[in-house]
Short mmCIF file of C-alpha atoms in Angstrom, two decimals:
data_model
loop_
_atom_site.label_atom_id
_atom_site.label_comp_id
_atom_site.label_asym_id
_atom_site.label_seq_id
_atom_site.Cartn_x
_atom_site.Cartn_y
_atom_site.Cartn_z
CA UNK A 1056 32.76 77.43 62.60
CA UNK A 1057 32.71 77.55 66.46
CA UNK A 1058 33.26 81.22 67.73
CA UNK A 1059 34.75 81.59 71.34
CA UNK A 1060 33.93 84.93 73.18
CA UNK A 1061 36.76 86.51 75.01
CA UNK A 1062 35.26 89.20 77.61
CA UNK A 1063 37.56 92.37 78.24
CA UNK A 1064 37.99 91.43 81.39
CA UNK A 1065 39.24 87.94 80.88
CA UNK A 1066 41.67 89.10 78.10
CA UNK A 1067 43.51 91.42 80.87
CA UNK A 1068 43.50 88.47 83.25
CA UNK A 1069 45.43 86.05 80.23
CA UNK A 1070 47.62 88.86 79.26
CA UNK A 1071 48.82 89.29 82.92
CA UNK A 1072 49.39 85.60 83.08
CA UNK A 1073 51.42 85.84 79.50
CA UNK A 1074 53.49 88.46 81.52
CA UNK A 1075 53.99 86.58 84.41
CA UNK A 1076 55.21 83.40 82.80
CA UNK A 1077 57.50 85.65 80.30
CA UNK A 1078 59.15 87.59 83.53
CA UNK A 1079 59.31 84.24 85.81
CA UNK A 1080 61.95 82.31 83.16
CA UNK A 1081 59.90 79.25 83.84
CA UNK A 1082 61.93 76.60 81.26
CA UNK A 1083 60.44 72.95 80.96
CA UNK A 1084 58.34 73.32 83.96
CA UNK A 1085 61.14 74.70 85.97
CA UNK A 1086 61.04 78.49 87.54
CA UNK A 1087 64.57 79.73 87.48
CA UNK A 1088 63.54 83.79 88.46
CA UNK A 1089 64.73 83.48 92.03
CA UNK A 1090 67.92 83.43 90.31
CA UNK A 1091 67.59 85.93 87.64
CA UNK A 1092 70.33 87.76 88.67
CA UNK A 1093 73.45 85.48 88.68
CA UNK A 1094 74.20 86.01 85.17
CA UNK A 1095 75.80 89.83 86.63
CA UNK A 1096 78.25 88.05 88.95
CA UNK A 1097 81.14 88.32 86.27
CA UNK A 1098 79.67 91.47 84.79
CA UNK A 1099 78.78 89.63 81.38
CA UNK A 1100 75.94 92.25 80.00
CA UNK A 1101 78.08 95.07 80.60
CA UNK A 1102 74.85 97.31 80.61
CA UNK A 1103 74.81 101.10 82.00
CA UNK A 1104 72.19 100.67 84.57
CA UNK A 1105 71.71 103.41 86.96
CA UNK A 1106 70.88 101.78 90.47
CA UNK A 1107 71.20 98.38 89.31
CA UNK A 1108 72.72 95.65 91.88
CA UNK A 1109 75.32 93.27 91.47
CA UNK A 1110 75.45 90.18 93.15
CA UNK A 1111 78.03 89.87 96.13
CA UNK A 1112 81.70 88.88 94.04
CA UNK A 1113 83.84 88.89 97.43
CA UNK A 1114 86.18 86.05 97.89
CA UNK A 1115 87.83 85.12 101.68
CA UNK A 1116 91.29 83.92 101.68
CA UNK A 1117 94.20 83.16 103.90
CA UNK A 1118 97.32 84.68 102.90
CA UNK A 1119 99.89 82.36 101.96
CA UNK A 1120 102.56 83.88 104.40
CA UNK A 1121 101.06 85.81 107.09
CA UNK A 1122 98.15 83.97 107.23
CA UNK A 1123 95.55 86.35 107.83
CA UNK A 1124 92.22 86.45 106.25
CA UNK A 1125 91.78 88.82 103.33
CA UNK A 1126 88.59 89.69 101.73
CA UNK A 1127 88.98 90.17 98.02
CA UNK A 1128 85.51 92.78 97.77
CA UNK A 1129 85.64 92.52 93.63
CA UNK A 1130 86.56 89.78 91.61
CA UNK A 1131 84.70 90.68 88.30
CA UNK A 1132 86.99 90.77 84.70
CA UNK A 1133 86.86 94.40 85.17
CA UNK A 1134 89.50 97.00 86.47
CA UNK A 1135 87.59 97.76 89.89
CA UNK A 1136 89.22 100.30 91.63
CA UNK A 1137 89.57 102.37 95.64
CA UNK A 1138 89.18 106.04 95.33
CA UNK A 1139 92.53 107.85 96.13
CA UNK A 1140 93.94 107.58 99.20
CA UNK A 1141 93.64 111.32 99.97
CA UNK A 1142 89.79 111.23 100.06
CA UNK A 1143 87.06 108.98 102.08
CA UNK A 1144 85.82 105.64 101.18
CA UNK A 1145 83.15 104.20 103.49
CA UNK A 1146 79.87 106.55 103.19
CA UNK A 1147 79.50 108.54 106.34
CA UNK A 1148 77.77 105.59 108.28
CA UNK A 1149 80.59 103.22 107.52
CA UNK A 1150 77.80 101.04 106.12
CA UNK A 1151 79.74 101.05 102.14
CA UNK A 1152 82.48 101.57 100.31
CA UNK A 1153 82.63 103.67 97.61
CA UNK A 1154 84.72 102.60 94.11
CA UNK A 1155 84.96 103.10 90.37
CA UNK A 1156 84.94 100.28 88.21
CA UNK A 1157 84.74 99.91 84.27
CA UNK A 1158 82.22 97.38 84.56
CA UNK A 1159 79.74 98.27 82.49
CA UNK A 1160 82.19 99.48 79.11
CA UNK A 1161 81.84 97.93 76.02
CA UNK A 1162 84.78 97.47 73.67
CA UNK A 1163 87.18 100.33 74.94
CA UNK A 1164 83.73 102.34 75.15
CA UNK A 1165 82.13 104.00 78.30
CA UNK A 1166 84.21 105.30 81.23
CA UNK A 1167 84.28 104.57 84.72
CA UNK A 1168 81.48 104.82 87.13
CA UNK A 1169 81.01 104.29 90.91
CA UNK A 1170 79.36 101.52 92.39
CA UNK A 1171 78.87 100.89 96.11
CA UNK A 1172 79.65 97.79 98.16
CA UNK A 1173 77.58 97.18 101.34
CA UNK A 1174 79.74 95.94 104.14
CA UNK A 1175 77.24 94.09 105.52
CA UNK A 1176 76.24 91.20 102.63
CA UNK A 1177 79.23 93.08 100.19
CA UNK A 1178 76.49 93.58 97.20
CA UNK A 1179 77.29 96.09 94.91
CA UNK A 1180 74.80 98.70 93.35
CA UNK A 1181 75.61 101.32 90.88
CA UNK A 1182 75.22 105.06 92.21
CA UNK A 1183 76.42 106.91 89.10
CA UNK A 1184 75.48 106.69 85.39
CA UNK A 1185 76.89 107.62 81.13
CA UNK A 1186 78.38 111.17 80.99
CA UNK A 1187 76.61 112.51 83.71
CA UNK A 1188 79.00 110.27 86.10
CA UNK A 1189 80.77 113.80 86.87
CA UNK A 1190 84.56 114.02 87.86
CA UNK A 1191 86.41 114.59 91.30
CA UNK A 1192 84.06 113.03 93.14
CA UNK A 1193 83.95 113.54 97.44
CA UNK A 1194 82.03 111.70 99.55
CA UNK A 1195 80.74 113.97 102.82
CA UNK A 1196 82.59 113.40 105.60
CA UNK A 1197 79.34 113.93 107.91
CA UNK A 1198 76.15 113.09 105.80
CA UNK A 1199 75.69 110.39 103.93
CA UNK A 1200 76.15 112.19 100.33
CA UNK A 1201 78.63 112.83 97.61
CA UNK A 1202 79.40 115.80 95.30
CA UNK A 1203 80.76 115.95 91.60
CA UNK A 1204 81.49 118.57 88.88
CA UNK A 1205 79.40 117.98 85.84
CA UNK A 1206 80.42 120.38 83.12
CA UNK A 1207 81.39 123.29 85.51
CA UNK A 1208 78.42 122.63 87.59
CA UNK A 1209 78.59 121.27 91.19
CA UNK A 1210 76.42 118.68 92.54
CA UNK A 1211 75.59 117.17 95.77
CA UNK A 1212 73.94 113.35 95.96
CA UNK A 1213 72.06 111.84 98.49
CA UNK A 1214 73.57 108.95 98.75
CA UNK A 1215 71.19 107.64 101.62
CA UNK A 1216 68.13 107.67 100.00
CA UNK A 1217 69.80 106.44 95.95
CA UNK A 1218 70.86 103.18 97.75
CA UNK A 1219 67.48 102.79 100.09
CA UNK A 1220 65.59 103.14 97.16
CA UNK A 1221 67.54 100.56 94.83
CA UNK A 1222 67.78 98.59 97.77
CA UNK A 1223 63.39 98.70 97.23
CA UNK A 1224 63.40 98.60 93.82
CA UNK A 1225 61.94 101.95 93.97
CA UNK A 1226 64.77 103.83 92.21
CA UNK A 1227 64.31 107.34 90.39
CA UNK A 1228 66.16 108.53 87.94
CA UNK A 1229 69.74 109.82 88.59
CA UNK A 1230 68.71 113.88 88.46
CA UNK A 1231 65.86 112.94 91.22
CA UNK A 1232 69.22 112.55 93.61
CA UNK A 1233 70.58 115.26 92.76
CA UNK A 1234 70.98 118.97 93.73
CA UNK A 1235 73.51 121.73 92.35
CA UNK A 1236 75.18 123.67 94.67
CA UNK A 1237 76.78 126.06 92.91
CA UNK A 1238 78.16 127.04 88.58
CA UNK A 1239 81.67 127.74 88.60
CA UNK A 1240 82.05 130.17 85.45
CA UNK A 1241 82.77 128.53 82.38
CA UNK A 1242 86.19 130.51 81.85
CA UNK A 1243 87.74 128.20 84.70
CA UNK A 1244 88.59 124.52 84.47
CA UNK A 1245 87.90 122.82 87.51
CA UNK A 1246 90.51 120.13 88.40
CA UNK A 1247 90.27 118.43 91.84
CA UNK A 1248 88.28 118.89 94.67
CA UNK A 1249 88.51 119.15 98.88
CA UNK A 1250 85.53 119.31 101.12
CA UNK A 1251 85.83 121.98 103.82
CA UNK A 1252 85.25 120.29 107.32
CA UNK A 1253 82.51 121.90 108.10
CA UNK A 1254 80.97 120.49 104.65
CA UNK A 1255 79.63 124.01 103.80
CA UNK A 1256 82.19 124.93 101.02
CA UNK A 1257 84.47 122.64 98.60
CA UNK A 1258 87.94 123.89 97.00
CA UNK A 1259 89.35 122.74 93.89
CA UNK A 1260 92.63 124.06 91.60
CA UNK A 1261 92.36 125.22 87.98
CA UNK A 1262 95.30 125.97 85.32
CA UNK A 1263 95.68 129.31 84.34
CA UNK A 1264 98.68 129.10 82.17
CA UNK A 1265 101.48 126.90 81.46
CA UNK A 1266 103.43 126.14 84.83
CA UNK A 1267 100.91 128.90 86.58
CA UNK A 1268 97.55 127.11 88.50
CA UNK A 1269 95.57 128.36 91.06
CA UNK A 1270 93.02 127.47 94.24
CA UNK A 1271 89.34 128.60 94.39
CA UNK A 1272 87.20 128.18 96.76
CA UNK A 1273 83.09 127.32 96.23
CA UNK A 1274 80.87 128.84 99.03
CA UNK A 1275 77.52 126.76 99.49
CA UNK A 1276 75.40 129.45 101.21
CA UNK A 1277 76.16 131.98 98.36
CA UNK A 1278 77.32 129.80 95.52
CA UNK A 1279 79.88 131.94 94.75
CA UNK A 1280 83.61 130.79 93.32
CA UNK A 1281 86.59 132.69 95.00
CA UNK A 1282 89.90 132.80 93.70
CA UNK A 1283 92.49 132.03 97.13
CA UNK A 1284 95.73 131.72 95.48
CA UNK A 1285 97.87 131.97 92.00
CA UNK A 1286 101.03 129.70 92.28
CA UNK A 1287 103.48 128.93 89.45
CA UNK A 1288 103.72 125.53 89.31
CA UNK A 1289 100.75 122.55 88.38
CA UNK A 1290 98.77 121.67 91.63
CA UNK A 1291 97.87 117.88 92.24
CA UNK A 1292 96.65 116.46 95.20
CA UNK A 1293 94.59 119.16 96.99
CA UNK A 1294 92.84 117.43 99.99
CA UNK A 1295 91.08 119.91 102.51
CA UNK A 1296 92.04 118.99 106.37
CA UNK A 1297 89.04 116.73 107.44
CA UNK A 1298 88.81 118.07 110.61
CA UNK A 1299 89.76 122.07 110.62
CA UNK A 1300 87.47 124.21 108.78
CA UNK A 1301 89.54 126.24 106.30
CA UNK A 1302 92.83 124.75 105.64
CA UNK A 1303 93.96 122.40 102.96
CA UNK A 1304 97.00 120.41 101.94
CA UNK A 1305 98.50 120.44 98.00
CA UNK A 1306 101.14 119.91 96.23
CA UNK A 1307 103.33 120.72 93.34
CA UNK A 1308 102.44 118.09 91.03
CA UNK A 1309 105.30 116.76 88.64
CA UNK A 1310 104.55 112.98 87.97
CA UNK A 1311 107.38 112.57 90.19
CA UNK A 1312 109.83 114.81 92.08
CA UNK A 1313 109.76 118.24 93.25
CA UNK A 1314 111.53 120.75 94.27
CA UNK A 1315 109.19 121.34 96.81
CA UNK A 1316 106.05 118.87 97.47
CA UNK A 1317 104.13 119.93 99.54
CA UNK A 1318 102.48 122.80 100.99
CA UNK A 1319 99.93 124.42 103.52
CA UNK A 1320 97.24 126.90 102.32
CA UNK A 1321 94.32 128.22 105.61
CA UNK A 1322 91.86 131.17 105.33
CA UNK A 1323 91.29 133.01 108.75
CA UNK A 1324 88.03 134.17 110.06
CA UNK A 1325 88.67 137.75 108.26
CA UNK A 1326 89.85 135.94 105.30
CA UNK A 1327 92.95 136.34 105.00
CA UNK A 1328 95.20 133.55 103.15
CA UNK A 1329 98.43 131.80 104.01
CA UNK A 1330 100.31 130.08 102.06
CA UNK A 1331 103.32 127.93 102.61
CA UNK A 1332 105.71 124.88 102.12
CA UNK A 1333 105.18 122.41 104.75
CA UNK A 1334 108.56 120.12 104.95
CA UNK A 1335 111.17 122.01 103.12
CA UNK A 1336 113.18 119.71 101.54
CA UNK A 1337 116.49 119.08 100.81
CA UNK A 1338 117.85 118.20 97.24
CA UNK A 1339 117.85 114.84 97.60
CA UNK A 1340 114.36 114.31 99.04
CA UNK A 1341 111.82 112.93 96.95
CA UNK A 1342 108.72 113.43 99.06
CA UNK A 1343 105.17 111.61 97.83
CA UNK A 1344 101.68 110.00 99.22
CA UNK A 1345 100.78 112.78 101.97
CA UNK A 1346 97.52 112.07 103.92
CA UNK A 1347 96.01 113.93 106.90
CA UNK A 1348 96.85 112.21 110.19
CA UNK A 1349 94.51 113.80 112.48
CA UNK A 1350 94.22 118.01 112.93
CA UNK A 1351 97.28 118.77 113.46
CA UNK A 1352 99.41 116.04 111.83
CA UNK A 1353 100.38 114.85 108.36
CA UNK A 1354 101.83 111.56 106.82
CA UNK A 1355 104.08 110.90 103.69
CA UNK A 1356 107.11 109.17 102.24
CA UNK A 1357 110.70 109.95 101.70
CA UNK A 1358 111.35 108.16 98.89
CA UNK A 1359 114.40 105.45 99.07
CA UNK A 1360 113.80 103.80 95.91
CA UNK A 1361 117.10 104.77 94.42
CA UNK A 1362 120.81 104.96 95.26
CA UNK A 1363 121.40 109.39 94.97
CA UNK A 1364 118.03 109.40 97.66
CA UNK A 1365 119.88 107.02 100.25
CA UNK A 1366 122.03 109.91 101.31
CA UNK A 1367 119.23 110.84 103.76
CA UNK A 1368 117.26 108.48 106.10
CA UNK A 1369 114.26 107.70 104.04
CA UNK A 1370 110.86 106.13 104.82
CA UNK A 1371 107.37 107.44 106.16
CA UNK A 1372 107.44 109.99 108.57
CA UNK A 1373 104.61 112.47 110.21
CA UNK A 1374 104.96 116.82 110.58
CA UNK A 1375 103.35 118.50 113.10
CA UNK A 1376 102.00 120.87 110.93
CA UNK A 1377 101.29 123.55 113.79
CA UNK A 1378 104.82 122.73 115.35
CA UNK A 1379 106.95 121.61 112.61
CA UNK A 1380 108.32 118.52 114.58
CA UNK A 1381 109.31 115.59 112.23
CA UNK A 1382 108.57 111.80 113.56
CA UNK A 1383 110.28 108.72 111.88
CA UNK A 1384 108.21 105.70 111.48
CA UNK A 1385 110.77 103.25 110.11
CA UNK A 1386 111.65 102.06 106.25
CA UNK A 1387 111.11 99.03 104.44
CA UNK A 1388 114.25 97.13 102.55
CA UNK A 1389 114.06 96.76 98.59
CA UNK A 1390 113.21 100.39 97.63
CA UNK A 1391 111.46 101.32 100.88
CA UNK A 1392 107.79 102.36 101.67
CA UNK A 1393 105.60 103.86 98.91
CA UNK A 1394 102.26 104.59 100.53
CA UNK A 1395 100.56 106.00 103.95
CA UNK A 1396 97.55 105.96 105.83
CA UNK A 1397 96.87 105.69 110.07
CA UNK A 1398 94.18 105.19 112.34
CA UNK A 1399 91.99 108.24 113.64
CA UNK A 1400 93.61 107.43 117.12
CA UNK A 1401 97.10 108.23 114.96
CA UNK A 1402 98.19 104.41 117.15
CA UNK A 1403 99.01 102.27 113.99
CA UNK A 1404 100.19 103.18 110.37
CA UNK A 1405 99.72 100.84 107.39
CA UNK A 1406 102.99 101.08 105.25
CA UNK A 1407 103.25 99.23 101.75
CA UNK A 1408 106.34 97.99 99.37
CA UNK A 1409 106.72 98.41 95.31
CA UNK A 1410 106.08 94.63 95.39
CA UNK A 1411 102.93 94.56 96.89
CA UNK A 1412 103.42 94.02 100.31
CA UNK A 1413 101.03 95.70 103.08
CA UNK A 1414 102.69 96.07 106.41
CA UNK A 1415 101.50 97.56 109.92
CA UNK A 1416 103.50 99.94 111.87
CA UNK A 1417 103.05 100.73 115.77
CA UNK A 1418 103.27 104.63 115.02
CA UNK A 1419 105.19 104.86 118.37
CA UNK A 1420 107.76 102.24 117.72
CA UNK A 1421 108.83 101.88 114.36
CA UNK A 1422 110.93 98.41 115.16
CA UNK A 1423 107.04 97.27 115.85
CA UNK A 1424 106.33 95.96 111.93
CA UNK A 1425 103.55 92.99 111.31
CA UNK A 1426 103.51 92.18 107.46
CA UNK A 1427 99.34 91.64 106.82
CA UNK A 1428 99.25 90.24 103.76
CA UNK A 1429 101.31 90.08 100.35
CA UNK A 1430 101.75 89.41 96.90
CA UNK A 1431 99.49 91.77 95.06
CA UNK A 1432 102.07 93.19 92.80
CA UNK A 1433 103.94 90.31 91.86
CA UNK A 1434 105.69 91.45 88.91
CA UNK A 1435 106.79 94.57 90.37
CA UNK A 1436 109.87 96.10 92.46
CA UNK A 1437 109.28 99.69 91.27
CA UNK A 1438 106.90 102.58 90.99
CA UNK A 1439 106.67 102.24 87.13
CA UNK A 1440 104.60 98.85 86.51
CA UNK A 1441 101.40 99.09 85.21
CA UNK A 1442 99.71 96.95 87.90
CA UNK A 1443 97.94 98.38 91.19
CA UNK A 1444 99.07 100.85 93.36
CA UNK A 1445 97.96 100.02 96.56
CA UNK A 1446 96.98 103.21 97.90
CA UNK A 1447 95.56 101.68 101.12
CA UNK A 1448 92.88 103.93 103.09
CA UNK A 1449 92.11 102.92 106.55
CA UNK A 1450 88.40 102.48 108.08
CA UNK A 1451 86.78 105.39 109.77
CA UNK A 1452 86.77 102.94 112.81
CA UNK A 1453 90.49 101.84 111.96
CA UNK A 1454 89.32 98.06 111.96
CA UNK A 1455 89.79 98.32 108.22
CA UNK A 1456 92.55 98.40 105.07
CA UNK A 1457 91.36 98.66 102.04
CA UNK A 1458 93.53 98.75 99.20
CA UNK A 1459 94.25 97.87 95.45
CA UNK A 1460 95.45 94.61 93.84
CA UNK A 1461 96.98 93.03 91.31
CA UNK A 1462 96.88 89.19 92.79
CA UNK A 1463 93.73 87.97 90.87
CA UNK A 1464 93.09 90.53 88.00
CA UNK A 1465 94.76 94.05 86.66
CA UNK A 1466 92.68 95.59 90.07
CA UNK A 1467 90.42 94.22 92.56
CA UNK A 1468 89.57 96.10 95.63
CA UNK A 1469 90.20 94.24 99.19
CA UNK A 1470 89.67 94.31 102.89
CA UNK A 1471 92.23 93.63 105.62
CA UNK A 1472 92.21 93.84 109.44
CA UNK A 1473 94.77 96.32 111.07
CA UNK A 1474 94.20 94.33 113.88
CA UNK A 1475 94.20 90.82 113.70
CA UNK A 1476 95.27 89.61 116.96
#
């Protein structure tokens, strides 16, 4: 019986060569590991992965009417999804966009989590992870970060270095990115959330009753959670002013009309709060979609959708919320208009339809109307269809629209140019 000698040495040198050949997929000679990620393109494994990439899924294509190129950023099985139109998508460096997607449940199990998409090569890398994915999530409109409620606790991300060090395969775990700010006390709910302008404080509403909610306000510095304001009605929709420090926007949040949408809530340097309606309507104006249009301006719909609204002229107009002047921006036909968003120069306003159609508006001129692209609601000429609601956001640089659609799956995200002249 022939005994062979295997030195300690050599034995480490064979089992890193088992390794190697196990990690490399080498089948029948051939080494297929370059590739070793293609099997994620349609989202297959389904696995929770913190930091995990996915290879690029965007799809260029020339509208059928218009035209115009449109870059289809998802195309996975999934329901991939914009954040809401009220709140930034493209990290502060405009290098990605930030979106949810319910990639990675398994049988109805597993919520959503966010991913970003790099605009550069539009690969996608997962930024949040299982339960501790947090809700209400803000991305800073200055530093390259993001902030959630976990449980009632508040947390910032750096975003910058999470991506950077996925990007280097050098990725920590998801608590080494994090940071809490501040612990709201556990006898208030947080619901929503806007970040102050001067990214040193976040606000957010809470229900204290039936038909009673109210606005608090989260310092950074101290960490402390001040009550601003008890109103008696559910608040939806609170979105700080992105460029004033201490003001935000809300509204009285009914799943559909109101007696009165919208209103205007600032804090002074000594403190003090206001309160107060911002467009006081009239009883047959169904107001919806407001966004910030600069300091001093906001944007949102009077709804035309049905025949008792179409006593008033209906369609998207902007308030000067410091002057009250009104500014009408021109309606669509078959229902009207249904969401907002503008440029930062406040030039051009992207207006779409109930049946998916995305249209530009000259802000100045509202017989100035270029249709970019359509089709991505197909079986819809209402609000109440289950597929996508648009709820196009418009690049920090106002190059950009990105919005929701229906055209290939339930919900992809897309890209269009405002300008493509």
């Amino acid at each position: 019986m022939n005994v062979i000698t295997i030195y300690p040495e050599r034995m480490v040198l064979i089992l890193f060569f088992i390794c190697l050949v196990s990690n490399a997929q080498v089948i029948e000679g051939v080494d297929y590991s370059s590739r070793n990620r293609v099997d994620h393109t349609f989202d297959m494994a389904g696995d929770d992965v913190f930091g995990q990439h996915f290879p690029s899924e965007n799809f260029t294509f020339k509208d059928k009417v218009t035209g115009i190129t449109v870059n289809a950023l998802t195309t996975s099985r999934h329901s991939n999804s914009k954040m809401y139109q009220t709140h930034p998508q493209w990290t502060a460096d405009g290098k990605y966009i930030i979106f949810t997607s319910n990639r990675t449940s398994k049988n109805g199990k597993g919520g959503r989590l966010h991913y970003a998409i790099s605009m550069e090569n539009f690969e996608i890398t997962q930024i949040t992870t299982g339960a501790n994915s947090g809700r209400d999530f803000h991305l800073g409109w200055h530093k390259n970060v993001a902030y959630k409620f976990v449980d009632n606790q508040l947390i910032e991300i750096d975003l910058e270095t999470l991506i950077s060090d996925s990007q280097n395969n050098k990725i920590k775990k998801a608590e080494d990115y994090e940071k809490i700010i501040a612990t709201v006390p556990d006898t208030i709910h947080t619901s929503g959330m806007g970040l102050d302008a001067d990214e040193n404080s976040v606000y957010f509403s809470s229900k204290i009753k039936d038909n009673v909610s109210a606005i608090y306000k989260i310092d950074f510095k101290s960490g402390k959670t001040i009550k601003l304001i008890e109103v008696p009605f559910r608040i939806g929709h609170l979105q700080a002013n992105p460029y004033i420090t201490g003001e935000l926007m809300y509204c009285w949040e009914t799943g559909g009309d109101s007696p009165q949408r919208m209103w205007y809530l600032s804090i002074d340097k000594k403190g003090q709060v206001k309160n107060r309606p911002i467009y006081k309507e009239r009883d047959n104006d169904w107001v919806t979609h407001e966004v910030f249009m600069g300091p001093d301006h906001i944007l949102f719909h009077l709804m035309g959708h049905i025949d008792r609204l179409k006593v008033n002229q209906t369609g998207i107009y902007s308030l000067n919320i410091r002057t009250n002047d009104l500014k009408f921006h021109g309606q669509a036909d078959d229902g009207g208009y249904w969401h907002c968003n503008a440029t930062p120069d406040k030039k051009w306003i992207a207006g779409d339809t109930f049946d998916g159609k995305l249209y530009r508006i000259n802000a100045n001129d509202p017989n100035d109307v270029k249709l970019l692209t359509q089709g991505h609601r197909l079986m819809s000429v209402s609000p109440f269809s289950k597929e996508a609601h648009m709820h196009q956001s418009v690049s920090p640089d106002g190059k950009w629209v990105l919005f929701n659609s229906s055209m290939f799956t339930s919900n992809d995200i897309m890209i269009v140019p405002m300008l493509p002249e």
